Each structure stands twice: as C-alpha cells, then as structure tokens.
PDB file of C-alpha atoms in Angstrom:
ATOM      1  CA  UNK A  19     112.725  93.615 104.259  1.00 50.00           C
ATOM      2  CA  UNK A  20     114.444  96.797 105.482  1.00 60.00           C
ATOM      3  CA  UNK A  21     113.339  98.773 102.402  1.00 73.00           C
ATOM      4  CA  UNK A  22     109.691  98.401 103.450  1.00 72.00           C
ATOM      5  CA  UNK A  23     110.360  99.762 106.921  1.00 73.00           C
ATOM      6  CA  UNK A  24     110.144 103.391 105.805  1.00 75.00           C
ATOM      7  CA  UNK A  25     106.578 102.732 104.597  1.00 70.00           C
ATOM      8  CA  UNK A  26     105.304 100.169 107.114  1.00 74.00           C
ATOM      9  CA  UNK A  27     104.857 100.391 110.863  1.00 71.00           C
ATOM     10  CA  UNK A  28     104.137  96.687 111.242  1.00 73.00           C
ATOM     11  CA  UNK A  29     104.889  93.530 109.285  1.00 80.00           C
ATOM     12  CA  UNK A  30     103.209  90.307 110.377  1.00 83.00           C
ATOM     13  CA  UNK A  31     104.394  87.052 108.806  1.00 85.00           C
ATOM     14  CA  UNK A  32     101.856  84.249 109.118  1.00 88.00           C
ATOM     15  CA  UNK A  33     104.233  81.340 109.658  1.00 91.00           C
ATOM     16  CA  UNK A  34     105.972  83.265 112.436  1.00 91.00           C
ATOM     17  CA  UNK A  35     102.760  83.944 114.380  1.00 90.00           C
ATOM     18  CA  UNK A  36     100.930  80.694 113.603  1.00 92.00           C
ATOM     19  CA  UNK A  37      97.914  82.387 112.044  1.00 94.00           C
ATOM     20  CA  UNK A  38      96.704  82.628 108.465  1.00 93.00           C
ATOM     21  CA  UNK A  39      94.429  84.892 106.441  1.00 93.00           C
ATOM     22  CA  UNK A  40      91.491  85.287 106.408  1.00 94.00           C
ATOM     23  CA  UNK A  41      91.387  84.533 110.169  1.00 96.00           C
ATOM     24  CA  UNK A  42      90.691  87.957 111.692  1.00 96.00           C
ATOM     25  CA  UNK A  43      93.108  87.192 114.546  1.00 96.00           C
ATOM     26  CA  UNK A  44      96.123  87.704 112.266  1.00 95.00           C
ATOM     27  CA  UNK A  45      94.766  91.100 111.269  1.00 94.00           C
ATOM     28  CA  UNK A  46      94.125  92.000 114.912  1.00 94.00           C
ATOM     29  CA  UNK A  47      97.691  91.016 115.759  1.00 92.00           C
ATOM     30  CA  UNK A  48      99.066  93.408 113.159  1.00 89.00           C
ATOM     31  CA  UNK A  49      96.624  96.084 114.255  1.00 90.00           C
ATOM     32  CA  UNK A  50      97.805  95.779 117.856  1.00 91.00           C
ATOM     33  CA  UNK A  51     101.201  97.209 116.884  1.00 87.00           C
ATOM     34  CA  UNK A  52      99.662 100.382 115.484  1.00 87.00           C
ATOM     35  CA  UNK A  53      98.575 103.523 117.288  1.00 89.00           C
ATOM     36  CA  UNK A  54      94.810 103.703 117.823  1.00 90.00           C
ATOM     37  CA  UNK A  55      93.169 105.222 114.766  1.00 87.00           C
ATOM     38  CA  UNK A  56      96.199 104.672 112.525  1.00 86.00           C
ATOM     39  CA  UNK A  57      95.364 104.667 108.837  1.00 86.00           C
ATOM     40  CA  UNK A  58      95.925 101.258 107.231  1.00 88.00           C
ATOM     41  CA  UNK A  59      95.990 100.301 103.571  1.00 89.00           C
ATOM     42  CA  UNK A  60      95.781  96.527 103.177  1.00 91.00           C
ATOM     43  CA  UNK A  61      96.709  95.266  99.713  1.00 92.00           C
ATOM     44  CA  UNK A  62      95.755  91.695  98.865  1.00 94.00           C
ATOM     45  CA  UNK A  63      95.550  89.598  95.727  1.00 94.00           C
ATOM     46  CA  UNK A  64      92.645  87.461  96.953  1.00 95.00           C
ATOM     47  CA  UNK A  65      89.321  89.169  97.537  1.00 95.00           C
ATOM     48  CA  UNK A  66      88.335  86.661 100.251  1.00 96.00           C
ATOM     49  CA  UNK A  67      91.108  88.059 102.463  1.00 95.00           C
ATOM     50  CA  UNK A  68      89.826  91.642 102.335  1.00 96.00           C
ATOM     51  CA  UNK A  69      86.732  91.040 104.483  1.00 96.00           C
ATOM     52  CA  UNK A  70      88.572  90.780 107.813  1.00 96.00           C
ATOM     53  CA  UNK A  71      90.651  93.867 107.066  1.00 96.00           C
ATOM     54  CA  UNK A  72      87.506  95.839 106.249  1.00 97.00           C
ATOM     55  CA  UNK A  73      85.943  94.636 109.516  1.00 96.00           C
ATOM     56  CA  UNK A  74      88.775  96.370 111.382  1.00 95.00           C
ATOM     57  CA  UNK A  75      88.152  99.590 109.465  1.00 94.00           C
ATOM     58  CA  UNK A  76      91.173  99.281 107.216  1.00 94.00           C
ATOM     59  CA  UNK A  77      91.202 100.623 103.685  1.00 93.00           C
ATOM     60  CA  UNK A  78      91.637  97.742 101.261  1.00 94.00           C
ATOM     61  CA  UNK A  79      92.860  97.375  97.718  1.00 94.00           C
ATOM     62  CA  UNK A  80      92.603  94.282  95.560  1.00 95.00           C
ATOM     63  CA  UNK A  81      95.887  93.682  93.743  1.00 94.00           C
ATOM     64  CA  UNK A  82      95.136  92.627  90.194  1.00 92.00           C
ATOM     65  CA  UNK A  83      97.361  90.333  88.127  1.00 91.00           C
ATOM     66  CA  UNK A  84      98.166  93.139  85.666  1.00 92.00           C
ATOM     67  CA  UNK A  85      99.577  95.317  88.488  1.00 91.00           C
ATOM     68  CA  UNK A  86      97.160  98.173  87.826  1.00 91.00           C
ATOM     69  CA  UNK A  87      96.867  98.539  91.609  1.00 92.00           C
ATOM     70  CA  UNK A  88     100.415  99.923  91.691  1.00 92.00           C
ATOM     71  CA  UNK A  89      99.284 103.148  90.025  1.00 92.00           C
ATOM     72  CA  UNK A  90      96.891 103.691  92.941  1.00 90.00           C
ATOM     73  CA  UNK A  91      99.590 103.097  95.559  1.00 88.00           C
ATOM     74  CA  UNK A  92     102.526 104.986  94.040  1.00 87.00           C
ATOM     75  CA  UNK A  93     101.064 108.461  94.763  1.00 86.00           C
ATOM     76  CA  UNK A  94     100.422 107.432  98.370  1.00 80.00           C
ATOM     77  CA  UNK A  95     104.016 106.274  98.775  1.00 76.00           C
ATOM     78  CA  UNK A  96     105.412 109.401  97.143  1.00 77.00           C
ATOM     79  CA  UNK A  97     103.328 111.441  99.573  1.00 71.00           C
ATOM     80  CA  UNK A  98     105.036 109.760 102.555  1.00 61.00           C
ATOM     81  CA  UNK A  99     108.630 109.978 101.345  1.00 55.00           C
ATOM     82  CA  UNK A 100     110.653 112.480 103.218  1.00 49.00           C
ATOM     83  CA  UNK A 101     107.856 113.043 105.696  1.00 47.00           C
TER      84      UNK A 101
END
C-alpha cells in the first residue's frame, strides 16, 4: 500500500469503514479527508459505481478489461512524480 501513497491523499477501504459502493456515503467519507476543491480522479471497473463519484464533482474513468484506461492515467501520474 505504501507505493500508492505518493499518488493518493486518501485511501478508503470498504470493509474497514462498513460502507460499500455505490452508497454515496463511502465517497463522502473519502472526500472528507481531502482539501476543499481538491481534484479527484476516481477509477472504477463498474459503471454503476461512477454515479456517486460524479455527484461529488469527481472526474471519473471507467477501467476496461483490456487495461486501455492505463494509457489515460500514466501521463497524469508522470506529471505528479517529483512534484
């Protein structure tokens, strides 16, 4: 988990907080750890779980089974390394 820490400001694990997607409360819990107006990219492999994230104003990306979504994320990650 520590390798994600340089890219993530918050990690919420459903079984640790007793909430599950797509319940908006789990998204709000994660959002509460972020500064107001923080940019969020929520990546999910089930489209039904994107609705709540969008309702909070988060950018969303549907992860496809062929991993084409990775090519969209890699430039974003490279842009944050070292900064």
